[in-house]
XYZ file of C-alpha atoms in Angstrom:
438
model
C 21.348 -2.949 -125.532
C 19.412 -6.198 -126.032
C 17.622 -5.731 -122.718
C 16.627 -2.204 -123.711
C 15.097 -3.394 -126.991
C 13.089 -6.006 -125.115
C 11.254 -3.332 -123.174
C 7.548 -3.075 -124.094
C 7.790 0.531 -125.318
C 10.745 -0.235 -127.579
C 8.961 -3.282 -128.973
C 5.833 -1.201 -129.558
C 7.767 1.463 -131.486
C 9.543 -1.189 -133.528
C 6.249 -2.848 -134.416
C 4.711 0.530 -135.334
C 7.610 1.350 -137.663
C 7.409 -2.063 -139.344
C 3.637 -1.769 -139.814
C 3.966 1.778 -141.200
C 6.635 0.732 -143.695
C 4.601 -2.296 -144.743
C 1.543 -0.087 -145.202
C 3.484 2.352 -147.411
C 4.904 -0.494 -149.488
C 1.417 -1.990 -149.924
C 0.040 1.371 -151.100
C 2.980 1.772 -153.467
C 2.282 -1.661 -154.980
C -1.447 -0.919 -155.274
C -0.799 2.418 -156.974
C 1.674 0.808 -159.374
C -0.981 -1.784 -160.193
C -3.185 1.049 -161.467
C -0.349 2.610 -163.472
C 0.539 5.589 -161.278
C 3.303 6.386 -158.807
C 2.707 5.574 -155.147
C 3.463 7.565 -151.975
C 7.105 6.436 -151.719
C 7.897 7.382 -155.316
C 6.077 10.717 -155.105
C 7.908 11.634 -151.920
C 11.251 10.612 -153.374
C 10.669 12.802 -156.450
C 10.244 15.891 -154.278
C 13.872 15.708 -153.222
C 14.750 17.072 -156.697
C 11.587 17.946 -158.611
C 8.978 20.607 -157.783
C 6.955 19.626 -154.690
C 3.190 19.517 -154.722
C 2.913 21.752 -151.640
C 5.767 23.964 -150.503
C 3.938 25.341 -147.434
C 3.325 21.780 -146.216
C 7.046 20.941 -146.430
C 8.014 24.061 -144.504
C 5.316 23.327 -141.932
C 6.780 19.825 -141.580
C 10.246 21.312 -141.074
C 8.832 23.615 -138.409
C 7.482 20.565 -136.576
C 10.873 18.894 -136.773
C 12.566 21.998 -135.355
C 10.715 21.830 -132.034
C 13.547 19.571 -130.805
C 16.285 22.042 -131.850
C 17.792 24.991 -130.021
C 17.090 28.493 -131.308
C 20.536 28.699 -132.850
C 20.008 25.393 -134.672
C 16.583 26.575 -135.836
C 17.978 29.724 -137.430
C 20.695 27.711 -139.163
C 18.201 25.109 -140.414
C 15.806 27.772 -141.729
C 18.662 29.601 -143.472
C 19.928 26.430 -145.114
C 16.413 25.534 -146.314
C 15.840 28.969 -147.840
C 19.290 28.921 -149.460
C 18.668 25.543 -151.070
C 15.279 26.711 -152.326
C 16.812 29.832 -153.866
C 19.257 27.651 -155.823
C 16.445 25.332 -156.970
C 14.317 28.342 -157.909
C 17.045 29.827 -160.083
C 17.764 26.519 -161.824
C 14.056 25.925 -162.532
C 13.679 29.466 -163.823
C 16.617 28.990 -166.202
C 15.440 25.632 -167.590
C 11.751 26.584 -167.592
C 10.624 23.862 -165.174
C 7.610 23.974 -162.843
C 8.103 26.594 -160.132
C 7.529 25.596 -156.506
C 9.511 25.920 -153.289
C 9.915 23.377 -150.481
C 12.843 21.190 -151.564
C 15.115 22.974 -149.098
C 12.812 22.127 -146.188
C 12.765 18.456 -147.179
C 16.557 18.411 -147.499
C 16.922 19.882 -144.004
C 14.575 17.264 -142.505
C 16.474 14.423 -144.173
C 19.776 16.010 -143.195
C 18.858 16.065 -139.531
C 17.805 12.433 -139.809
C 21.331 11.653 -141.035
C 22.826 13.739 -138.213
C 20.715 11.878 -135.646
C 21.984 8.509 -136.862
C 25.662 9.489 -137.211
C 26.350 12.323 -134.746
C 23.942 11.786 -131.832
C 23.727 9.087 -129.174
C 21.387 8.010 -126.409
C 18.355 10.131 -125.584
C 19.512 12.982 -127.821
C 19.450 10.667 -130.827
C 15.990 9.381 -129.916
C 14.619 12.913 -129.442
C 16.009 14.146 -132.753
C 14.721 11.071 -134.574
C 11.277 11.702 -133.083
C 11.372 15.259 -134.419
C 12.450 14.089 -137.876
C 9.817 11.358 -137.824
C 7.125 13.862 -136.851
C 7.982 16.079 -139.814
C 8.166 13.188 -142.269
C 4.902 11.713 -140.998
C 3.037 14.882 -141.873
C 4.431 14.773 -145.417
C 3.909 11.020 -145.768
C 0.342 11.396 -144.523
C -0.424 13.690 -147.461
C 1.100 11.278 -149.969
C -0.646 8.313 -148.360
C -3.967 10.136 -148.566
C -3.465 10.770 -152.279
C -2.791 7.063 -152.846
C -5.874 6.097 -150.835
C -8.051 8.398 -152.945
C -6.743 6.754 -156.096
C -7.690 3.341 -154.726
C -11.204 4.516 -153.817
C -12.094 5.630 -157.326
C -10.463 2.625 -158.955
C -12.090 -0.015 -156.735
C -15.504 1.547 -156.046
C -17.276 2.147 -159.384
C -20.653 2.768 -157.687
C -21.399 5.444 -155.079
C -24.066 5.960 -152.414
C -24.762 9.655 -152.933
C -28.495 9.189 -153.428
C -28.734 7.576 -149.983
C -26.885 10.415 -148.258
C -28.721 13.134 -150.198
C -32.070 11.599 -149.214
C -31.061 11.392 -145.548
C -29.758 14.962 -145.766
C -33.317 16.247 -146.110
C -33.579 15.666 -142.358
C -30.980 18.418 -141.899
C -32.516 20.807 -144.435
C -30.073 20.131 -147.309
C -27.347 22.411 -145.849
C -24.980 22.008 -148.801
C -27.549 23.562 -151.130
C -28.205 26.418 -148.687
C -24.550 27.227 -147.991
C -23.679 26.762 -151.663
C -26.046 29.596 -152.585
C -24.622 31.784 -149.812
C -21.034 31.252 -150.989
C -22.107 31.916 -154.557
C -23.637 35.216 -153.437
C -20.373 36.340 -151.773
C -18.597 36.349 -155.110
C -14.899 35.797 -155.713
C -13.728 37.255 -152.380
C -15.586 34.746 -150.236
C -14.669 31.924 -152.589
C -10.945 32.698 -152.487
C -10.877 32.998 -148.686
C -12.689 29.707 -148.154
C -10.574 27.978 -150.784
C -7.355 29.119 -149.082
C -8.592 27.935 -145.680
C -9.643 24.589 -147.160
C -6.295 23.962 -148.866
C -4.036 25.128 -146.015
C -5.687 23.066 -143.286
C -2.461 21.193 -142.492
C -0.588 24.486 -142.037
C -3.174 25.606 -139.476
C -2.748 22.312 -137.653
C 1.021 22.847 -137.513
C 0.505 26.310 -135.996
C -1.500 24.809 -133.123
C 0.926 21.899 -132.776
C 3.899 24.275 -132.542
C 2.250 25.985 -129.577
C 1.632 22.625 -127.892
C 5.209 21.488 -128.528
C 6.923 24.793 -127.656
C 8.646 23.341 -124.551
C 10.073 20.198 -126.188
C 13.510 21.751 -126.788
C 13.934 22.735 -123.137
C 12.235 19.749 -121.475
C 13.864 17.295 -123.956
C 10.685 15.256 -124.267
C 7.378 15.315 -126.136
C 4.038 15.683 -124.325
C 1.931 12.559 -124.058
C -0.897 13.853 -126.264
C -0.853 16.556 -128.912
C -2.678 17.552 -132.083
C -0.373 15.825 -134.572
C -1.174 12.392 -133.143
C -4.924 12.874 -133.610
C -4.390 14.451 -137.028
C -2.402 11.486 -138.305
C -4.698 8.802 -136.858
C -7.729 10.461 -138.471
C -5.906 10.433 -141.799
C -4.953 6.786 -141.345
C -8.386 5.411 -140.412
C -10.684 7.731 -142.363
C -9.904 6.510 -145.901
C -10.754 2.982 -144.849
C -14.320 4.150 -144.255
C -14.335 5.679 -147.740
C -14.007 2.122 -149.017
C -17.046 0.979 -146.995
C -19.215 4.002 -147.777
C -18.163 5.524 -151.151
C -19.645 8.976 -151.758
C -18.457 11.676 -154.189
C -20.360 14.741 -152.973
C -23.196 17.053 -154.101
C -21.241 19.047 -156.696
C -20.397 15.797 -158.493
C -23.531 13.701 -157.977
C -25.976 16.595 -158.420
C -23.988 19.230 -160.282
C -21.463 19.976 -162.995
C -18.481 18.499 -161.156
C -15.252 20.323 -160.342
C -11.526 20.366 -161.138
C -11.963 18.481 -164.378
C -13.589 15.432 -162.767
C -17.163 14.265 -162.688
C -19.671 16.176 -164.754
C -23.311 16.339 -165.704
C -23.027 13.135 -167.725
C -22.397 11.213 -164.491
C -24.721 13.205 -162.211
C -28.304 12.372 -161.321
C -29.190 15.834 -162.603
C -27.635 19.306 -162.674
C -29.340 20.552 -159.483
C -26.667 21.842 -157.109
C -26.880 24.397 -155.519
C -30.151 25.961 -156.701
C -32.598 23.041 -156.648
C -32.633 20.448 -153.882
C -33.227 16.859 -155.032
C -36.652 15.371 -154.484
C -37.248 12.641 -151.953
C -37.374 9.291 -153.734
C -36.209 5.724 -153.259
C -32.377 5.927 -153.446
C -30.201 3.641 -155.549
C -26.509 3.033 -155.998
C -25.197 4.911 -159.026
C -22.185 4.385 -161.279
C -19.646 7.179 -161.374
C -16.407 7.895 -163.233
C -12.973 6.492 -162.388
C -11.378 9.888 -161.685
C -13.359 11.365 -158.781
C -12.343 10.378 -155.230
C -15.015 8.725 -153.094
C -13.890 10.800 -150.100
C -17.018 12.205 -148.482
C -18.104 9.860 -145.700
C -17.020 11.010 -143.190
C -15.793 14.523 -143.920
C -12.138 14.325 -142.874
C -11.668 18.051 -143.473
C -14.355 18.628 -140.853
C -12.743 16.046 -138.570
C -9.342 17.716 -138.847
C -10.793 21.205 -138.356
C -12.644 19.921 -135.278
C -9.409 18.649 -133.750
C -7.721 21.994 -134.489
C -10.578 23.705 -132.638
C -10.351 21.297 -129.681
C -6.588 21.578 -129.269
C -6.569 25.366 -129.687
C -8.797 25.818 -126.609
C -5.788 25.766 -124.260
C -3.881 28.377 -126.246
C -3.833 32.166 -125.991
C -6.793 34.233 -127.139
C -5.494 34.698 -130.681
C -5.021 30.934 -131.130
C -8.488 30.210 -129.768
C -10.041 32.705 -132.178
C -8.019 31.275 -135.058
C -9.126 27.722 -134.213
C -12.777 28.780 -134.149
C -12.392 30.689 -137.428
C -10.733 27.712 -139.125
C -13.520 25.367 -138.054
C -16.287 27.710 -139.249
C -14.499 28.515 -142.520
C -13.836 24.829 -143.185
C -17.509 24.026 -142.642
C -18.402 26.851 -145.021
C -15.975 25.536 -147.651
C -16.926 21.868 -147.417
C -20.626 22.673 -147.718
C -20.402 25.797 -149.863
C -18.223 24.216 -152.546
C -20.481 21.168 -152.707
C -17.818 18.750 -151.492
C -19.919 17.353 -148.630
C -23.456 16.852 -147.399
C -24.612 17.802 -143.913
C -24.677 14.122 -142.977
C -20.946 13.874 -143.765
C -20.220 16.870 -141.529
C -21.999 15.332 -138.539
C -20.198 12.031 -139.039
C -16.868 13.865 -139.275
C -17.386 15.639 -135.952
C -18.291 12.417 -134.141
C -15.369 10.611 -135.782
C -12.860 13.285 -134.713
C -14.083 13.519 -131.131
C -14.017 9.728 -130.733
C -10.474 9.419 -132.116
C -9.171 12.210 -129.875
C -10.898 10.664 -126.860
C -9.281 7.293 -127.581
C -5.808 8.834 -127.819
C -6.306 10.819 -124.619
C -7.535 7.713 -122.808
C -4.565 5.709 -124.074
C -2.132 8.410 -122.942
C -3.445 8.604 -119.385
C -4.285 4.913 -119.029
C -7.604 3.328 -119.881
C -10.238 3.579 -117.178
C -13.986 3.102 -116.991
C -14.796 6.659 -118.106
C -12.425 6.462 -121.085
C -13.760 3.125 -122.267
C -17.362 4.318 -121.977
C -16.622 7.552 -123.852
C -14.885 5.842 -126.766
C -17.488 3.086 -126.936
C -20.311 5.614 -126.970
C -18.687 7.726 -129.684
C -17.981 4.687 -131.854
C -21.542 3.436 -131.395
C -23.038 6.761 -132.457
C -20.726 6.919 -135.479
C -21.695 3.425 -136.639
C -25.369 4.209 -136.018
C -25.089 7.272 -138.270
C -23.600 5.278 -141.133
C -26.159 2.485 -140.768
C -29.006 5.006 -140.729
C -27.764 6.761 -143.855
C -27.523 3.429 -145.657
C -30.683 1.610 -144.596
C -33.337 4.179 -143.542
C -32.568 7.321 -145.597
C -36.092 7.441 -147.047
C -37.681 7.538 -143.587
C -35.185 10.203 -142.514
C -35.979 12.382 -145.505
C -39.746 12.029 -145.114
C -39.722 12.861 -141.373
C -37.179 15.688 -140.990
C -38.737 17.043 -137.775
C -38.054 13.703 -136.122
C -34.701 12.638 -137.528
C -33.160 16.105 -137.872
C -33.217 16.825 -134.116
C -32.153 13.233 -133.419
C -29.053 13.619 -135.604
C -28.116 16.911 -133.946
C -28.778 15.585 -130.434
C -26.692 12.471 -131.094
C -23.757 14.630 -132.206
C -24.134 17.070 -129.325
C -24.331 14.197 -126.842
C -20.960 12.852 -128.006
C -19.359 16.299 -127.798
C -20.888 16.942 -124.361
C -19.731 13.601 -123.005
C -16.236 14.209 -124.398
C -16.062 17.647 -122.780
C -17.312 16.404 -119.423
C -15.045 13.352 -119.335
C -11.837 15.091 -120.465
C -12.463 17.895 -117.980
C -12.605 15.335 -115.181
C -9.201 14.022 -116.336
C -7.530 17.388 -115.835
C -5.394 17.648 -112.693
C -7.127 19.400 -109.847
C -5.557 22.703 -108.862
C -5.074 22.899 -105.085
C -5.269 26.513 -103.829
C -2.118 27.732 -102.140
C -2.322 28.052 -98.377
C -2.286 31.574 -97.011
C 0.814 32.510 -94.997
C -0.951 35.304 -93.122
C -1.777 34.645 -89.437
C -5.333 33.472 -88.837
C -7.172 35.501 -86.152
C -9.085 32.493 -84.844
C -5.833 30.609 -84.273
C -4.349 33.541 -82.338
């Protein structure tokens, strides 16, 4: 047993678990410092109280069930629904908030207990990986909420004027798409809002296809969507701290969801009047609006869904493309992001996925060059937005194509490099007699 734990992989997993727990504890302490509950407390409350997102909990349970047999899946789903029915009736009687999902969380935790008490060897490890995968998706949501709290509490000033000035190089796409969404009325708004909110559920759908053979092969594939999804969520909020931006609807409009407002905005311009090009300055904003624009993580996540859906059946490929386009329409059309954020999000996602693919197959020259190039372009984008936005806004026919070409170059290099990593298919030899040999 001691020799097994000394193996590099076991030590790596142990270190990862310790770091993850320490990170959650640190976020919990930081949130408590600002007088609100942290990710650990919020997750613990959902065992009994109404969850924030029932679909997310059931999607997490679906991820966990990839390690189960079909019989075990039906039993787990039935138990989850039964528990939720009981919770629903109790909440209806006492007049509490109505939401489902507790049953799914109970099933995930229950299988964690089963793995520790009723399984041994590789079966225990596989089941614990499934439980961990489901809990990571839930914990990622709670961690993100805590990060957003920290951004608006620790970053009183924002850099929206810099990004809005640089965005002139791209033609102010948020203002353009915002008017288009406004013209579609309530139907278009509701569709885009649903797509924007249920992004994690779409990711689970693609991940379930990628992980469909885990129960029979008794192992996880080396690289799949959930890994990229979680790493993006882990690293992205750190960049929020370096480049705090609230978004067009807040900095140049009336705000949304009870936060922000005209009193904090430069002017009430979005989406009908684009801001003029002027020397940008840092601006003070409220302590309720998340500084979660740079880069656009919704765009980054939707990009990874699109990438990982390319190997699926036709329906999944169409769904991945639809989710990416609808997410872009929502992020821009609701005024949550500038065009500059979208470009940064695409480069960020492609670079993260490339790094995970390179790590899975073993780092080589092509992998190192791809990740280095993507990271360099991403840093160059942020530096440009911060230090030369005025030049970018005044010369859109120069910097606009440069921004697009830089993004396309990263995507093209990713596509070319990852395609070269795919195993070569050797054509089967024909068994028919060859006339020339006769």
